[in-house]
Amino acid sequence: MRSVILTGFMGTGKSSVGKLLAARLGYRFVDLDEVISARAGATINDIFATHGEDHFRALEAEEVRLLPDGGGMVVSTGGGAVIDPRNRSHLRSLGVVVNLTASAGEIVRRLRTEQDRPLLRDDKSLEKIGAMLAVREPFYADADLRIETDGRDVEEILEEILLWLKKWEGQWKV
Ligand code: S3P
């Protein structure tokens, strides 16, 4: 019983899919940003505003390192967690990596009224998101399964992951 690690850009649905997936598998759901925020005693916005992105990345790397490797977890990672190669290799060692994708246009629509993404605070344009997606694409591509989420609801995405997990390893409880 290994863990399932969800990666993907902001707004691709990692947390919503992750919670449901954990419930279906009977696994523990871990939201990495919530863990970082709880340990720091501050919101992600506040951590960025007070200490900057580098500090946030250091906290993020630390929490990735602390994830237990006993399996049985669905982990939703922050959109930038896969930039650091050490994070990627540690996350991969914990189980299967499932990357959720969405087009830049869809992400713009989903995050339009969002206030909790410090990296998009001043600019949520198609150009900005498209450029970030392009830079991060090789890191997101480093996954066992990639799922397109444009125009699909959470249930559909969930079923696709469960089906894949079932095929991938007979031991998954689905
Ligand atoms: C970030 C994504 C956020 C959060 C932080 C940085 C990123 O998580 O970790 O604001 O670099 O893409 P979500 O992907 O859950 O929004």
Short mmCIF file of C-alpha atoms and ligand atoms in Angstrom, two decimals:
data_model
loop_
_atom_site.label_atom_id
_atom_site.label_comp_id
_atom_site.label_asym_id
_atom_site.label_seq_id
_atom_site.Cartn_x
_atom_site.Cartn_y
_atom_site.Cartn_z
CA MET A 1 0.00 0.00 0.00
CA ARG A 2 1.83 3.03 -1.28
CA SER A 3 0.74 6.64 -1.31
CA VAL A 4 -0.79 8.67 -4.11
CA ILE A 5 0.82 12.05 -4.73
CA LEU A 6 -1.20 14.64 -6.61
CA THR A 7 0.74 17.31 -8.46
CA GLY A 8 -0.37 20.10 -10.75
CA PHE A 9 -0.66 23.82 -11.26
CA MET A 10 -2.81 25.99 -8.99
CA GLY A 11 -6.47 25.46 -9.78
CA THR A 12 -6.16 22.00 -11.30
CA GLY A 13 -8.28 20.50 -8.50
CA LYS A 14 -5.67 18.62 -6.46
CA SER A 15 -7.35 19.25 -3.10
CA SER A 16 -10.93 18.48 -4.19
CA VAL A 17 -9.88 15.35 -6.07
CA GLY A 18 -7.46 14.37 -3.30
CA LYS A 19 -10.07 14.48 -0.52
CA LEU A 20 -12.49 12.28 -2.47
CA LEU A 21 -9.74 9.92 -3.59
CA ALA A 22 -8.53 9.47 -0.01
CA ALA A 23 -12.07 8.71 1.13
CA ARG A 24 -12.57 6.13 -1.64
CA LEU A 25 -9.24 4.42 -0.93
CA GLY A 26 -9.58 4.65 2.84
CA TYR A 27 -6.32 6.59 2.90
CA ARG A 28 -5.34 9.63 4.93
CA PHE A 29 -5.61 12.94 3.07
CA VAL A 30 -2.68 15.31 3.48
CA ASP A 31 -2.72 18.80 2.02
CA LEU A 32 0.89 19.93 2.01
CA ASP A 33 0.03 23.64 2.05
CA GLU A 34 -2.19 23.09 5.09
CA VAL A 35 0.65 21.30 6.86
CA ILE A 36 3.06 24.16 6.05
CA SER A 37 0.53 26.74 7.17
CA ALA A 38 -0.27 24.90 10.42
CA ARG A 39 3.38 24.49 11.34
CA ALA A 40 4.20 28.11 10.54
CA GLY A 41 1.08 29.37 12.29
CA ALA A 42 0.42 31.60 9.30
CA THR A 43 -1.47 31.52 6.03
CA ILE A 44 0.39 30.85 2.78
CA ASN A 45 -0.30 34.47 1.82
CA ASP A 46 1.26 35.70 5.08
CA ILE A 47 4.32 33.46 4.72
CA PHE A 48 4.97 34.88 1.23
CA ALA A 49 4.26 38.46 2.32
CA THR A 50 6.41 38.35 5.43
CA HIS A 51 9.29 36.08 4.47
CA GLY A 52 9.17 35.76 0.68
CA GLU A 53 8.99 32.85 -1.73
CA ASP A 54 12.41 31.36 -0.92
CA HIS A 55 11.43 30.93 2.69
CA PHE A 56 8.14 29.31 1.66
CA ARG A 57 10.06 26.92 -0.63
CA ALA A 58 12.35 25.97 2.26
CA LEU A 59 9.35 25.20 4.48
CA GLU A 60 7.75 23.27 1.62
CA ALA A 61 10.90 21.19 1.04
CA GLU A 62 11.08 20.44 4.75
CA GLU A 63 7.47 19.20 4.84
CA VAL A 64 8.05 17.07 1.74
CA ARG A 65 11.03 15.48 3.48
CA LEU A 66 8.96 14.81 6.59
CA LEU A 67 6.19 12.95 4.74
CA PRO A 68 6.20 9.40 6.08
CA ASP A 69 6.96 6.65 3.57
CA GLY A 70 4.65 4.04 5.09
CA GLY A 71 2.03 4.51 2.36
CA GLY A 72 -1.70 4.91 2.82
CA MET A 73 -1.83 8.64 2.11
CA VAL A 74 -3.18 10.83 -0.65
CA VAL A 75 -0.98 13.92 -0.70
CA SER A 76 -2.04 17.11 -2.43
CA THR A 77 1.08 19.16 -3.16
CA GLY A 78 1.32 22.89 -3.82
CA GLY A 79 1.67 23.79 -7.50
CA GLY A 80 5.36 24.65 -7.13
CA ALA A 81 6.43 21.72 -4.97
CA VAL A 82 7.69 19.79 -7.99
CA ILE A 83 10.12 22.50 -9.11
CA ASP A 84 12.82 21.30 -6.71
CA PRO A 85 14.31 18.04 -8.03
CA ARG A 86 14.87 16.76 -4.49
CA ASN A 87 11.17 17.20 -3.76
CA ARG A 88 10.29 15.36 -6.97
CA SER A 89 12.49 12.41 -6.23
CA HIS A 90 11.26 12.16 -2.64
CA LEU A 91 7.62 12.41 -3.70
CA ARG A 92 8.19 9.69 -6.30
CA SER A 93 9.74 7.44 -3.67
CA LEU A 94 6.51 7.59 -1.63
CA GLY A 95 4.24 6.07 -4.26
CA VAL A 96 2.57 6.95 -7.52
CA VAL A 97 2.57 10.50 -8.83
CA VAL A 98 -0.64 11.64 -10.50
CA ASN A 99 -0.47 14.98 -12.29
CA LEU A 100 -3.65 16.97 -12.91
CA THR A 101 -3.49 19.28 -15.89
CA ALA A 102 -5.63 22.13 -17.16
CA SER A 103 -5.24 24.64 -19.96
CA ALA A 104 -4.12 28.19 -19.15
CA GLY A 105 -7.56 29.49 -20.16
CA GLU A 106 -9.34 27.11 -17.83
CA ILE A 107 -7.00 28.01 -14.95
CA VAL A 108 -7.64 31.71 -15.54
CA ARG A 109 -11.39 31.02 -15.31
CA ARG A 110 -11.09 28.89 -12.19
CA LEU A 111 -8.84 31.34 -10.31
CA ARG A 112 -10.47 34.57 -11.41
CA THR A 113 -11.82 35.50 -7.95
CA GLU A 114 -9.15 33.64 -6.00
CA GLN A 115 -7.27 35.62 -3.30
CA ASP A 116 -5.12 32.89 -1.78
CA ARG A 117 -2.48 32.45 -4.48
CA PRO A 118 0.33 34.92 -3.68
CA LEU A 119 2.18 34.21 -6.94
CA LEU A 120 -0.87 35.34 -8.91
CA ARG A 121 -1.89 38.19 -6.63
CA ASP A 122 -0.95 40.98 -9.03
CA ASP A 123 -1.37 39.19 -12.33
CA LYS A 124 -3.75 36.38 -13.16
CA SER A 125 -3.56 36.92 -16.90
CA LEU A 126 -3.54 34.22 -19.54
CA GLU A 127 0.00 35.30 -20.47
CA LYS A 128 1.32 35.01 -16.93
CA ILE A 129 -0.30 31.63 -16.27
CA GLY A 130 0.68 30.34 -19.71
CA ALA A 131 4.30 31.33 -19.09
CA MET A 132 4.38 29.68 -15.65
CA LEU A 133 2.82 26.51 -17.08
CA ALA A 134 5.44 26.39 -19.83
CA VAL A 135 8.31 26.68 -17.35
CA ARG A 136 6.83 24.03 -15.07
CA GLU A 137 5.68 21.59 -17.75
CA PRO A 138 8.76 19.31 -17.54
CA PHE A 139 8.30 19.04 -13.77
CA TYR A 140 4.60 18.20 -14.04
CA ALA A 141 5.39 15.71 -16.81
CA ASP A 142 7.52 13.78 -14.33
CA ALA A 143 4.49 11.70 -13.26
CA ASP A 144 3.12 8.17 -13.56
CA LEU A 145 -0.26 9.35 -14.76
CA ARG A 146 -1.41 12.68 -16.22
CA ILE A 147 -5.07 13.63 -16.25
CA GLU A 148 -6.61 16.45 -18.24
CA THR A 149 -9.25 18.22 -16.15
CA ASP A 150 -10.66 20.80 -18.62
CA GLY A 151 -14.42 20.46 -18.88
CA ARG A 152 -14.55 17.45 -16.56
CA ASP A 153 -16.10 17.17 -13.13
CA VAL A 154 -14.37 15.85 -10.04
CA GLU A 155 -16.24 12.52 -10.08
CA GLU A 156 -15.10 11.78 -13.61
CA ILE A 157 -11.49 12.55 -12.75
CA LEU A 158 -11.75 10.45 -9.61
CA GLU A 159 -13.08 7.44 -11.53
CA GLU A 160 -10.26 7.71 -14.05
CA ILE A 161 -7.64 7.71 -11.31
CA LEU A 162 -9.27 4.79 -9.50
CA LEU A 163 -9.45 2.76 -12.69
CA TRP A 164 -5.82 3.45 -13.45
CA LEU A 165 -4.74 2.56 -9.91
CA LYS A 166 -6.67 -0.69 -10.14
CA LYS A 167 -4.89 -1.65 -13.33
CA TRP A 168 -1.57 -0.36 -12.15
CA GLU A 169 -1.37 -2.43 -9.04
CA GLY A 170 -3.67 -5.22 -7.92
CA GLN A 171 -3.15 -4.24 -4.32
CA TRP A 172 -5.02 -0.92 -4.55
CA LYS A 173 -8.33 -1.06 -2.69
CA VAL A 174 -10.82 0.45 -5.12
C1 S3P B 1 2.07 27.62 -5.43
C2 S3P B 1 0.88 26.94 -5.30
C3 S3P B 1 0.06 26.99 -4.09
C4 S3P B 1 0.93 27.29 -2.87
C5 S3P B 1 1.75 28.52 -3.09
C6 S3P B 1 2.67 28.40 -4.31
C7 S3P B 1 2.83 27.53 -6.71
O1 S3P B 1 -0.62 25.75 -3.91
O2 S3P B 1 1.76 26.20 -2.58
O3 S3P B 1 0.87 29.60 -3.25
O4 S3P B 1 4.02 27.85 -6.73
O5 S3P B 1 2.22 27.09 -7.71
P1 S3P B 1 -1.88 25.28 -4.79
O6 S3P B 1 -1.34 24.66 -6.04
O7 S3P B 1 -2.56 24.29 -3.94
O8 S3P B 1 -2.69 26.49 -5.06
#
